[in-house]
Every structure is written in C-alpha cells, then in structure tokens.
PDB file of N, CA and C in Angstrom:
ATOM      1  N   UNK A  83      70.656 113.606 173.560  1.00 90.00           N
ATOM      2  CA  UNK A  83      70.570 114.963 173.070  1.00 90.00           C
ATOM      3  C   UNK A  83      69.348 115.108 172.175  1.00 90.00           C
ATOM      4  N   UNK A  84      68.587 115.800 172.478  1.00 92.00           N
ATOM      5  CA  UNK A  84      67.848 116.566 171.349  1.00 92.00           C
ATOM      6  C   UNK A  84      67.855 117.174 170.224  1.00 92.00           C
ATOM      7  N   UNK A  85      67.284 117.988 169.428  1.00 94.00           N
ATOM      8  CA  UNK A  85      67.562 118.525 168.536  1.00 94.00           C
ATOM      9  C   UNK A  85      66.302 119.780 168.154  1.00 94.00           C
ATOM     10  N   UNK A  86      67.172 120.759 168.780  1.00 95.00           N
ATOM     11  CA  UNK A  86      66.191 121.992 168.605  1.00 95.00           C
ATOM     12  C   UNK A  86      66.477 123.016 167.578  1.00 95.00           C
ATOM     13  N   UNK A  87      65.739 123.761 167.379  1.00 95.00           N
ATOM     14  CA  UNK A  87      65.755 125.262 166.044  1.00 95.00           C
ATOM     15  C   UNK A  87      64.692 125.985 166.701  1.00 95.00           C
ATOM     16  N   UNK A  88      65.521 127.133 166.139  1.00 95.00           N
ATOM     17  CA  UNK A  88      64.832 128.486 166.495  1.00 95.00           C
ATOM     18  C   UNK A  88      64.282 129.214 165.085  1.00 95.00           C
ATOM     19  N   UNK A  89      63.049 129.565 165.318  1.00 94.00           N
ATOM     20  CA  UNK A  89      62.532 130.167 164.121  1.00 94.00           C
ATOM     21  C   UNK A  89      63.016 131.673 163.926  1.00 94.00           C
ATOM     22  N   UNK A  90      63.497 132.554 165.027  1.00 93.00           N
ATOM     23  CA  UNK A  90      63.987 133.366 164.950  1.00 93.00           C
ATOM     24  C   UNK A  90      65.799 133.287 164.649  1.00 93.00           C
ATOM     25  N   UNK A  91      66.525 132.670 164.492  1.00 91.00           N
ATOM     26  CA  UNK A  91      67.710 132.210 164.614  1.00 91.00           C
ATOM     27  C   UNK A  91      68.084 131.311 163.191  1.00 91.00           C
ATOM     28  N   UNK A  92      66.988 132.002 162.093  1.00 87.00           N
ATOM     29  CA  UNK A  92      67.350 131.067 161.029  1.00 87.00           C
ATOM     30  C   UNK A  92      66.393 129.462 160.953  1.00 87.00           C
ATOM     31  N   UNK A  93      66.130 129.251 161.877  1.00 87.00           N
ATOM     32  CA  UNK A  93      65.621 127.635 161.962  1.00 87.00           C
ATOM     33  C   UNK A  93      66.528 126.569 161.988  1.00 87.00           C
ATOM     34  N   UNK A  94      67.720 126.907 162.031  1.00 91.00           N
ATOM     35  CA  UNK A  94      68.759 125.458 161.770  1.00 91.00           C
ATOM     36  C   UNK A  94      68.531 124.680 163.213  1.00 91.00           C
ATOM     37  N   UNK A  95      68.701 123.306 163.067  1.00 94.00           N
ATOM     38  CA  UNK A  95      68.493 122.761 164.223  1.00 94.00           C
ATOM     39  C   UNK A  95      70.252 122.584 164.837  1.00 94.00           C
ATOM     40  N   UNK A  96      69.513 122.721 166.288  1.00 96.00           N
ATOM     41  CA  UNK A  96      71.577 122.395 167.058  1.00 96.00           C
ATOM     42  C   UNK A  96      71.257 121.302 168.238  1.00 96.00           C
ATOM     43  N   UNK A  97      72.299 120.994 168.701  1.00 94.00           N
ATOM     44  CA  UNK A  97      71.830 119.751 169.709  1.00 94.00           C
ATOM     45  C   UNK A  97      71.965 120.260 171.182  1.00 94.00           C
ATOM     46  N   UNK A  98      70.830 119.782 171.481  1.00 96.00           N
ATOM     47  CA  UNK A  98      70.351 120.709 173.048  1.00 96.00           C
ATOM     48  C   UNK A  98      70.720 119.318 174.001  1.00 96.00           C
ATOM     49  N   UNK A  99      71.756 119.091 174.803  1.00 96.00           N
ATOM     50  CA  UNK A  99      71.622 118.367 175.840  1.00 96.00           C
ATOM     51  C   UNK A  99      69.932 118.229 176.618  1.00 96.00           C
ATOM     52  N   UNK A 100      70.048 116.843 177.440  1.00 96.00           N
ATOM     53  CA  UNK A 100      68.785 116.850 178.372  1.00 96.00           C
ATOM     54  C   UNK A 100      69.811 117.177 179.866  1.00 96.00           C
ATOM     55  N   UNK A 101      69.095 118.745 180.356  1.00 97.00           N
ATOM     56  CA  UNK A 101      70.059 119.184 181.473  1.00 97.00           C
ATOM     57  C   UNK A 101      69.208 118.401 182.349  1.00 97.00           C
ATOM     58  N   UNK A 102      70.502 118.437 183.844  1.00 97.00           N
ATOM     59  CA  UNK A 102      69.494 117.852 184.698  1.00 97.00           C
ATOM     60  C   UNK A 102      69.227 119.001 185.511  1.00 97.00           C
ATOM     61  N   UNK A 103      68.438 118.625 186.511  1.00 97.00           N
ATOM     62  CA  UNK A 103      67.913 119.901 187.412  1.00 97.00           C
ATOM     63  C   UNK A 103      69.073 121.032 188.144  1.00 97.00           C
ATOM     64  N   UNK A 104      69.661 119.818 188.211  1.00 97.00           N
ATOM     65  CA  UNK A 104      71.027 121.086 188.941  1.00 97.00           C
ATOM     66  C   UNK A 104      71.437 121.692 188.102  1.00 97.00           C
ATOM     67  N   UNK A 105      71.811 120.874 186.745  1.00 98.00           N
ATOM     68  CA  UNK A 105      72.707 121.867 185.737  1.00 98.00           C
ATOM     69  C   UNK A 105      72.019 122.868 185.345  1.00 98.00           C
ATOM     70  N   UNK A 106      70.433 122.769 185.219  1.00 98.00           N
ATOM     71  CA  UNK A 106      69.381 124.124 184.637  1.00 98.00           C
ATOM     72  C   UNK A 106      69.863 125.348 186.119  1.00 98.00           C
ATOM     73  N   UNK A 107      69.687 124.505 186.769  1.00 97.00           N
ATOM     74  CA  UNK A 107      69.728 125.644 187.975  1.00 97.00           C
ATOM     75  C   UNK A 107      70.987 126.542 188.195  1.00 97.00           C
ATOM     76  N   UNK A 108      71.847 125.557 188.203  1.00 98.00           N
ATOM     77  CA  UNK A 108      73.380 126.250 187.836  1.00 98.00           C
ATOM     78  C   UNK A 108      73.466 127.399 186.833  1.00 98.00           C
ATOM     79  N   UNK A 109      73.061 126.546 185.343  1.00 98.00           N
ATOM     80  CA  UNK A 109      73.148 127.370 184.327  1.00 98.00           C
ATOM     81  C   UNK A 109      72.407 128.427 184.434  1.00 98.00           C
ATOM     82  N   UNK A 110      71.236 128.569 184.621  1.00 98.00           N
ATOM     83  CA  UNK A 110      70.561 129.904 184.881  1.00 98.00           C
ATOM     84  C   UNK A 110      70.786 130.779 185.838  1.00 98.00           C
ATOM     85  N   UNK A 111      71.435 130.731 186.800  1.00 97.00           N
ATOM     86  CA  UNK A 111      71.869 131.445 188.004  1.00 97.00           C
ATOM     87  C   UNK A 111      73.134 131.729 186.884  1.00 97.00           C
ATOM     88  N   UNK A 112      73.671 131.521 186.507  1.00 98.00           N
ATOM     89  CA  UNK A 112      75.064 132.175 185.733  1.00 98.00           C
ATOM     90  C   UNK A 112      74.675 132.989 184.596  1.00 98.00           C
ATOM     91  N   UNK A 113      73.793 132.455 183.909  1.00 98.00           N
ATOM     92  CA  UNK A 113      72.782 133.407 182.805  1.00 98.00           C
ATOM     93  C   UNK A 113      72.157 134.696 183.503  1.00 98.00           C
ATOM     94  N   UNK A 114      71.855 134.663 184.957  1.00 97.00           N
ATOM     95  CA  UNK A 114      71.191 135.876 185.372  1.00 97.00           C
ATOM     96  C   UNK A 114      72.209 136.756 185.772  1.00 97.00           C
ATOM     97  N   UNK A 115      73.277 136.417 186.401  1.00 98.00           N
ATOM     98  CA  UNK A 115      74.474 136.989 186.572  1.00 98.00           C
ATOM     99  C   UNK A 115      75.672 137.455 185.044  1.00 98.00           C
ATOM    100  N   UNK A 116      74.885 137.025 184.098  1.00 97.00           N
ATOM    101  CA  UNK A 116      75.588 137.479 182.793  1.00 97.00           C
ATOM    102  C   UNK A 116      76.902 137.123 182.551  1.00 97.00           C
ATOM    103  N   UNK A 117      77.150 136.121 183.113  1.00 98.00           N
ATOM    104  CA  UNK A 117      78.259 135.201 182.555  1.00 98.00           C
ATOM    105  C   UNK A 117      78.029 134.019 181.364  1.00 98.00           C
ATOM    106  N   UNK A 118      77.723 134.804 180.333  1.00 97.00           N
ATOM    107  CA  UNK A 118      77.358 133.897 179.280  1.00 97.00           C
ATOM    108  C   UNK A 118      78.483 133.191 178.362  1.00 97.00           C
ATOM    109  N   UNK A 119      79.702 133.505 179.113  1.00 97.00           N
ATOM    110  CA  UNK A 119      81.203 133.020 178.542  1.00 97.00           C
ATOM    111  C   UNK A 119      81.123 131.680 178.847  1.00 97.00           C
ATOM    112  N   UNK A 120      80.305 131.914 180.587  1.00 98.00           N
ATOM    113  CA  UNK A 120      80.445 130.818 181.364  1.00 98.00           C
ATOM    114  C   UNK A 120      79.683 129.639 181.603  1.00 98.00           C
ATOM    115  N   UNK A 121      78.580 130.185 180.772  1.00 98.00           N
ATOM    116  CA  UNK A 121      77.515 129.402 180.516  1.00 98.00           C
ATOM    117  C   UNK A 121      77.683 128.377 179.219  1.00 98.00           C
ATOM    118  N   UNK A 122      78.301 129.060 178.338  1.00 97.00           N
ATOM    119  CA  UNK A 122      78.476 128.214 177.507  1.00 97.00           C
ATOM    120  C   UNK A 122      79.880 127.053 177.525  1.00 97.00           C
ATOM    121  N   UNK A 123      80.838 127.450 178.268  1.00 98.00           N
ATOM    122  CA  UNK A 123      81.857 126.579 178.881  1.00 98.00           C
ATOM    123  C   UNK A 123      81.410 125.405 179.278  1.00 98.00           C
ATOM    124  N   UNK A 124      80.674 126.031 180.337  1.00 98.00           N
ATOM    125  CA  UNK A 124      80.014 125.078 181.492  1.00 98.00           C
ATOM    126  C   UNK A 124      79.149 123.999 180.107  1.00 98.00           C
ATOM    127  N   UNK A 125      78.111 124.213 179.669  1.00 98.00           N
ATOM    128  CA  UNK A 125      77.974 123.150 178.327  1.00 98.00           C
ATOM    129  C   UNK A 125      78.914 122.893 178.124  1.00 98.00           C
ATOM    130  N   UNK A 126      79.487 123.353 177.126  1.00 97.00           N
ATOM    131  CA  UNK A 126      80.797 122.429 176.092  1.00 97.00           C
ATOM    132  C   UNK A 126      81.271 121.326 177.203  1.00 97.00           C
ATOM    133  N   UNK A 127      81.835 121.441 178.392  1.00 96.00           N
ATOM    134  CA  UNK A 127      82.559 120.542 179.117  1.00 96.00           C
ATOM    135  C   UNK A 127      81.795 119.538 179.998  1.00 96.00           C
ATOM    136  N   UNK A 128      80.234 119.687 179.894  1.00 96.00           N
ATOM    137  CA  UNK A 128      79.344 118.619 180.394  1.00 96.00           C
ATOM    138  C   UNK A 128      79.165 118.077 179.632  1.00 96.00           C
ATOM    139  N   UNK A 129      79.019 118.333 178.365  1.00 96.00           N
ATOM    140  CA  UNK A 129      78.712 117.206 177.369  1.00 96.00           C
ATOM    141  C   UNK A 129      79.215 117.134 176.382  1.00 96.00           C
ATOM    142  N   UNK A 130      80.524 117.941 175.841  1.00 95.00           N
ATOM    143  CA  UNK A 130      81.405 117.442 174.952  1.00 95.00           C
ATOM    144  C   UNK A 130      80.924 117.875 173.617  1.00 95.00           C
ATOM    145  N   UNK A 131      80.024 119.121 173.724  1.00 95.00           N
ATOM    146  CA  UNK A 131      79.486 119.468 172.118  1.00 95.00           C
ATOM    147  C   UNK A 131      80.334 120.160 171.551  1.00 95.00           C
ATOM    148  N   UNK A 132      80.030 120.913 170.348  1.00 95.00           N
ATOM    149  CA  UNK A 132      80.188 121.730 169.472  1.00 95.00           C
ATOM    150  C   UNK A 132      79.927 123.261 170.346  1.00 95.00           C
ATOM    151  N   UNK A 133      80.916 124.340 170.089  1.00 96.00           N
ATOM    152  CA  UNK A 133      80.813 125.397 170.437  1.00 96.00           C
ATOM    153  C   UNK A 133      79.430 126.519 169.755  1.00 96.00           C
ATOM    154  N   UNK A 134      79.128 125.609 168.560  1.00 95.00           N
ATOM    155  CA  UNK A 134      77.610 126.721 168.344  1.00 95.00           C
ATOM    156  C   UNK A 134      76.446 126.101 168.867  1.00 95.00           C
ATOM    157  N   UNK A 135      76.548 124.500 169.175  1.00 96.00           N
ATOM    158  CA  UNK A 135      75.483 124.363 169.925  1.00 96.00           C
ATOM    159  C   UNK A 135      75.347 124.629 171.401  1.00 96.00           C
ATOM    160  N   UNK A 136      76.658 124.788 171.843  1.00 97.00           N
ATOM    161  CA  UNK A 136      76.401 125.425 173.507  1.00 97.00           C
ATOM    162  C   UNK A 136      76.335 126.740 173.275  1.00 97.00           C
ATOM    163  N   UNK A 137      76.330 127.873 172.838  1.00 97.00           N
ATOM    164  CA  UNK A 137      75.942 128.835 172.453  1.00 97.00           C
ATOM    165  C   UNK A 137      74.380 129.065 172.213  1.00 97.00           C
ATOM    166  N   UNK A 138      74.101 128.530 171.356  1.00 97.00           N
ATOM    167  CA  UNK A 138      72.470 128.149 171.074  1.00 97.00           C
ATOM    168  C   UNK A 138      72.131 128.007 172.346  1.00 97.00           C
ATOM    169  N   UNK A 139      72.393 126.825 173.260  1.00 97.00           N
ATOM    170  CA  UNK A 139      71.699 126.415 174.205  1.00 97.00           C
ATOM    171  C   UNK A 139      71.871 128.055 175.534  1.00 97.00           C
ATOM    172  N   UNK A 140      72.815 128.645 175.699  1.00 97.00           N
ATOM    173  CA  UNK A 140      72.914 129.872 176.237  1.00 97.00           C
ATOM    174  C   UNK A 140      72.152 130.414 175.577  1.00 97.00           C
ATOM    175  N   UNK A 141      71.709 131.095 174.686  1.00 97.00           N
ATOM    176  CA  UNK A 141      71.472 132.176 174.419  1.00 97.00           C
ATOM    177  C   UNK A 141      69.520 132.083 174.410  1.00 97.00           C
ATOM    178  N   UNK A 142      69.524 130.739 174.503  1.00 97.00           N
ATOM    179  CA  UNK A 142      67.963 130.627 174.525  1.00 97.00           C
ATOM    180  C   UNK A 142      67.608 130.230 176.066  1.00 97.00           C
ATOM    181  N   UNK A 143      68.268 130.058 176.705  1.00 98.00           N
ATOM    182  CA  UNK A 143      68.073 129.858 178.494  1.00 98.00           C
ATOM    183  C   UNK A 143      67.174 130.995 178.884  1.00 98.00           C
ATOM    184  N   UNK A 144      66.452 130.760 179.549  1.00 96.00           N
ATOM    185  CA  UNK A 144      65.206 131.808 180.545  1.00 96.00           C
ATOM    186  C   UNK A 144      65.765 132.661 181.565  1.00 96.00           C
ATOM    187  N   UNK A 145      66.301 133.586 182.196  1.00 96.00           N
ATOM    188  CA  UNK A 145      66.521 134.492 183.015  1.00 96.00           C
ATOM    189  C   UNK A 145      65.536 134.177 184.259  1.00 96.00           C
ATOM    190  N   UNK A 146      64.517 133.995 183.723  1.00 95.00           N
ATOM    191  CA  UNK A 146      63.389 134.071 184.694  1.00 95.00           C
ATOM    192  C   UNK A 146      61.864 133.294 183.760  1.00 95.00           C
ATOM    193  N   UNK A 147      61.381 132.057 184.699  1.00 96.00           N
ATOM    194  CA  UNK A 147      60.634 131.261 184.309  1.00 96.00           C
ATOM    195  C   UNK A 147      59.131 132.677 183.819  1.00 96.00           C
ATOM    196  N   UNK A 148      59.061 131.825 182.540  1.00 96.00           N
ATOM    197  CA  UNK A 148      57.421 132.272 182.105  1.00 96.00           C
ATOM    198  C   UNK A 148      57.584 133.523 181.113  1.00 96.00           C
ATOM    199  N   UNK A 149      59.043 134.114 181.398  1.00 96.00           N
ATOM    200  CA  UNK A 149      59.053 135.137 180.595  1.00 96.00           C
ATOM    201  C   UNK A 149      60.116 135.263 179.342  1.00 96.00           C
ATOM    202  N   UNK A 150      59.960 135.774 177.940  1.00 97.00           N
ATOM    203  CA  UNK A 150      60.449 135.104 176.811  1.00 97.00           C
ATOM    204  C   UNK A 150      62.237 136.308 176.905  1.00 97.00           C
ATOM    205  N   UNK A 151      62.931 135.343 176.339  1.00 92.00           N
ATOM    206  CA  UNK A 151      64.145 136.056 176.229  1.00 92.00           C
ATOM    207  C   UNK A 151      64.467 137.403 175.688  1.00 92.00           C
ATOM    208  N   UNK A 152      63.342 137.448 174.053  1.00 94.00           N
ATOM    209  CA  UNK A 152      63.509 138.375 173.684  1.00 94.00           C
ATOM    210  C   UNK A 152      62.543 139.431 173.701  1.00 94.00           C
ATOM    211  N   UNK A 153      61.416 139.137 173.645  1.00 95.00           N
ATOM    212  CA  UNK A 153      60.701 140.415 173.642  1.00 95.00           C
ATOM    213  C   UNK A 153      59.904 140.454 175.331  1.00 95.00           C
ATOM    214  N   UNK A 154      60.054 139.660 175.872  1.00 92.00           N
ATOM    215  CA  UNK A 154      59.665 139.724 177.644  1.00 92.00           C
ATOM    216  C   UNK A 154      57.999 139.575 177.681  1.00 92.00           C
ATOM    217  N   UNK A 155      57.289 138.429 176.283  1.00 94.00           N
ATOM    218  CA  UNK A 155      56.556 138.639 176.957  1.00 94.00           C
ATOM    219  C   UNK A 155      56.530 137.659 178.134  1.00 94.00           C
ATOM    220  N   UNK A 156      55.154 137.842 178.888  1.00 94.00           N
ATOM    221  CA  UNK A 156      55.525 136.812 180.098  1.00 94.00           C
ATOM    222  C   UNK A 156      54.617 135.687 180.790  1.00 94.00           C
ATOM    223  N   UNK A 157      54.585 135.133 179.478  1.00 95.00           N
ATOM    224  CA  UNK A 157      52.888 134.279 179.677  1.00 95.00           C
ATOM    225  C   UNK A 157      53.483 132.939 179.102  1.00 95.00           C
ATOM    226  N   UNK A 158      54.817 132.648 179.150  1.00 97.00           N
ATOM    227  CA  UNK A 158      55.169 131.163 178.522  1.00 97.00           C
ATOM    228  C   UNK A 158      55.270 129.673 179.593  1.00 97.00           C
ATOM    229  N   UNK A 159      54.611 129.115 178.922  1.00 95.00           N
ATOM    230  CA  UNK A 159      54.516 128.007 180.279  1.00 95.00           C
ATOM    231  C   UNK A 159      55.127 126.497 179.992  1.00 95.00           C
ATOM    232  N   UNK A 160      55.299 126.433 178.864  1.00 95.00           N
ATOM    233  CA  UNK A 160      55.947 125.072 179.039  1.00 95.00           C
ATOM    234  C   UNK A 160      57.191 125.256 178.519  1.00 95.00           C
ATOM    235  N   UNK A 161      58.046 123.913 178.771  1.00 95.00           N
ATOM    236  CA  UNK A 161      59.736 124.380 179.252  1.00 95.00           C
ATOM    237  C   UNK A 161      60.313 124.398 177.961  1.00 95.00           C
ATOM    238  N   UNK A 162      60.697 123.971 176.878  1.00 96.00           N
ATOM    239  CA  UNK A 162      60.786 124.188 175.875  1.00 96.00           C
ATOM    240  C   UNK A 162      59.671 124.978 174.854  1.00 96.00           C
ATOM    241  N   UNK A 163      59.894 126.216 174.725  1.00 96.00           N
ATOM    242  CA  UNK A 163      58.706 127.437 173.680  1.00 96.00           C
ATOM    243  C   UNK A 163      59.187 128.238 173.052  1.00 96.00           C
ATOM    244  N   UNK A 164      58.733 128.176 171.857  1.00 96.00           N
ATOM    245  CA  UNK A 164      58.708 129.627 170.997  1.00 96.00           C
ATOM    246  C   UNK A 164      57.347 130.353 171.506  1.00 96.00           C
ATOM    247  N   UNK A 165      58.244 131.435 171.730  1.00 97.00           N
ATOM    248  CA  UNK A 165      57.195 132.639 171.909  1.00 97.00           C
ATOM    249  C   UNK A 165      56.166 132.943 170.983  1.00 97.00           C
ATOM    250  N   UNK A 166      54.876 133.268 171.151  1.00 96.00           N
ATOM    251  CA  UNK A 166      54.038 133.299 170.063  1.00 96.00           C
ATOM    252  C   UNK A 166      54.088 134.729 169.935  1.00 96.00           C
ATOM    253  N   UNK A 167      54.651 135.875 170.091  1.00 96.00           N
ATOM    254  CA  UNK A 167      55.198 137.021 169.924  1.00 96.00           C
ATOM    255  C   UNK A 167      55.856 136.921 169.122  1.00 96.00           C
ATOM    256  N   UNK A 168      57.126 136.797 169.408  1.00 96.00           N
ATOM    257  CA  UNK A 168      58.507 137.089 168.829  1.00 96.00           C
ATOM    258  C   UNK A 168      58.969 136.049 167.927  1.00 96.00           C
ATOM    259  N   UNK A 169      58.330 134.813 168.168  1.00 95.00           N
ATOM    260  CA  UNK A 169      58.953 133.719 167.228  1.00 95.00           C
ATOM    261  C   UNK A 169      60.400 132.847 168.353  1.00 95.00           C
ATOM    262  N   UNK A 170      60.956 133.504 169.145  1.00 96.00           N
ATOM    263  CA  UNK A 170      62.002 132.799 169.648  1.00 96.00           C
ATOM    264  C   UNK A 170      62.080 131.979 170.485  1.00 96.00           C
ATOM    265  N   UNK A 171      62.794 130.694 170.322  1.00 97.00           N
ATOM    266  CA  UNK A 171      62.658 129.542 171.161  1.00 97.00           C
ATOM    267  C   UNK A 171      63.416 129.892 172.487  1.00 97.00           C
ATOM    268  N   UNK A 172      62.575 129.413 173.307  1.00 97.00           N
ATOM    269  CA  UNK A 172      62.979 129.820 175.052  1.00 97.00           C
ATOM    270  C   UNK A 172      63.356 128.005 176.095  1.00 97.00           C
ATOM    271  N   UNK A 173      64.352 128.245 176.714  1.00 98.00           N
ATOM    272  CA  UNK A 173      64.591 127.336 177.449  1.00 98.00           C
ATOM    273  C   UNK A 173      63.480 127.689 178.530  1.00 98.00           C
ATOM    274  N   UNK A 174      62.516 127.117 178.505  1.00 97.00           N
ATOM    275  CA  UNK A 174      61.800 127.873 180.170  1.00 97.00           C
ATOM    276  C   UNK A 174      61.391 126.979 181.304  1.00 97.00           C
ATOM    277  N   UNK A 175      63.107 126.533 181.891  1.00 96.00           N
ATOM    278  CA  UNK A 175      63.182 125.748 183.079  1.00 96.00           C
ATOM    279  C   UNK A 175      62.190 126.588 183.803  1.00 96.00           C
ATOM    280  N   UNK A 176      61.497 125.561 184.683  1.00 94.00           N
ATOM    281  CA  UNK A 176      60.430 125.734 185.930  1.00 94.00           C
ATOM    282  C   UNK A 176      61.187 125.094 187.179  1.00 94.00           C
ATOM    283  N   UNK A 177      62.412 125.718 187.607  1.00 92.00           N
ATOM    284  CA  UNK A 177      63.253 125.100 189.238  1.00 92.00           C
ATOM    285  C   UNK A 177      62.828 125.328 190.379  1.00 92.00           C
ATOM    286  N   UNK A 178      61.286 125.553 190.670  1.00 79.00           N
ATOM    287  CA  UNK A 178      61.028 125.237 192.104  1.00 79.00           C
ATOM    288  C   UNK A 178      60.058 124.533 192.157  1.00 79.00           C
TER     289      UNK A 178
END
C-alpha cells in the first residue's frame, strides 16, 4: 500500500492500495456508471482497509484518462496527479 494526500482534501495522507490492471479497469467502469457505493465496497473487500481510505481512493479515481476529477481540466498525464488547476489528486489510470 501506498500512502497518498490530497491537497485539496485537507492533505491527510490515506492508504491507496497498488490496483492491478483489472481492478483499475473494473473500478473505473463502476465509477463511470456512478456506483460509488460500489466502488468503494469493491476496495474495502480487496484489501481489507479502512472505510475512509476506500473512499479516498473512490473519490479520486479518473472517469476518463487525462482529465481531472474536479475541475475537468484535461491535460493530466501521469497516473497518480494533482491537478495544477484545482490542486486535486487524480487516480489517472491509462487502461489501454
């Protein structure tokens, strides 16, 4: 596990599993479909965390590679980023 913070989110650090390719892919196909109940389930029961760090890890997941969660911009390229906009840390799996 890692250990990430969001500068927009306070800065506290939470523990980010290392997903594997399927689980990013999984998880984000459920994030685009807005099952974020289910997204964070789906954590808690792969790796046995804490309910605010699978939360964290939802709520910073990418919808769509390159572009930032919160303010959309859409120029982010590597997979773990804070937006240099908005300040907010972005999961930004690259799955193809």
């Amino acid at each position: 596990m890692k250990r990430k913070s969001c500068i927009r989110c306070s800065g506290k650090k939470y523990e980010v599993p290392e997903f594997t390719i399927e689980e990013k892919i999984l998880l984000t196909e459920l994030k685009r479909q807005n099952k974020f109940f289910e997204v964070s389930e789906k954590i808690k029961s792969l790796y046995n965390i804490e309910n605010l760090d699978a939360k964290f890890s939802m709520m910073h997941i990418n919808k769509l590679f390159g572009k930032c969660n919160r303010c959309k911009v859409d120029y982010l390229e590597d997979e773990y980023v804070t937006c240099p906009k908005c300040k907010s840390l972005n999961f930004n799996w690259k799955l193809s």
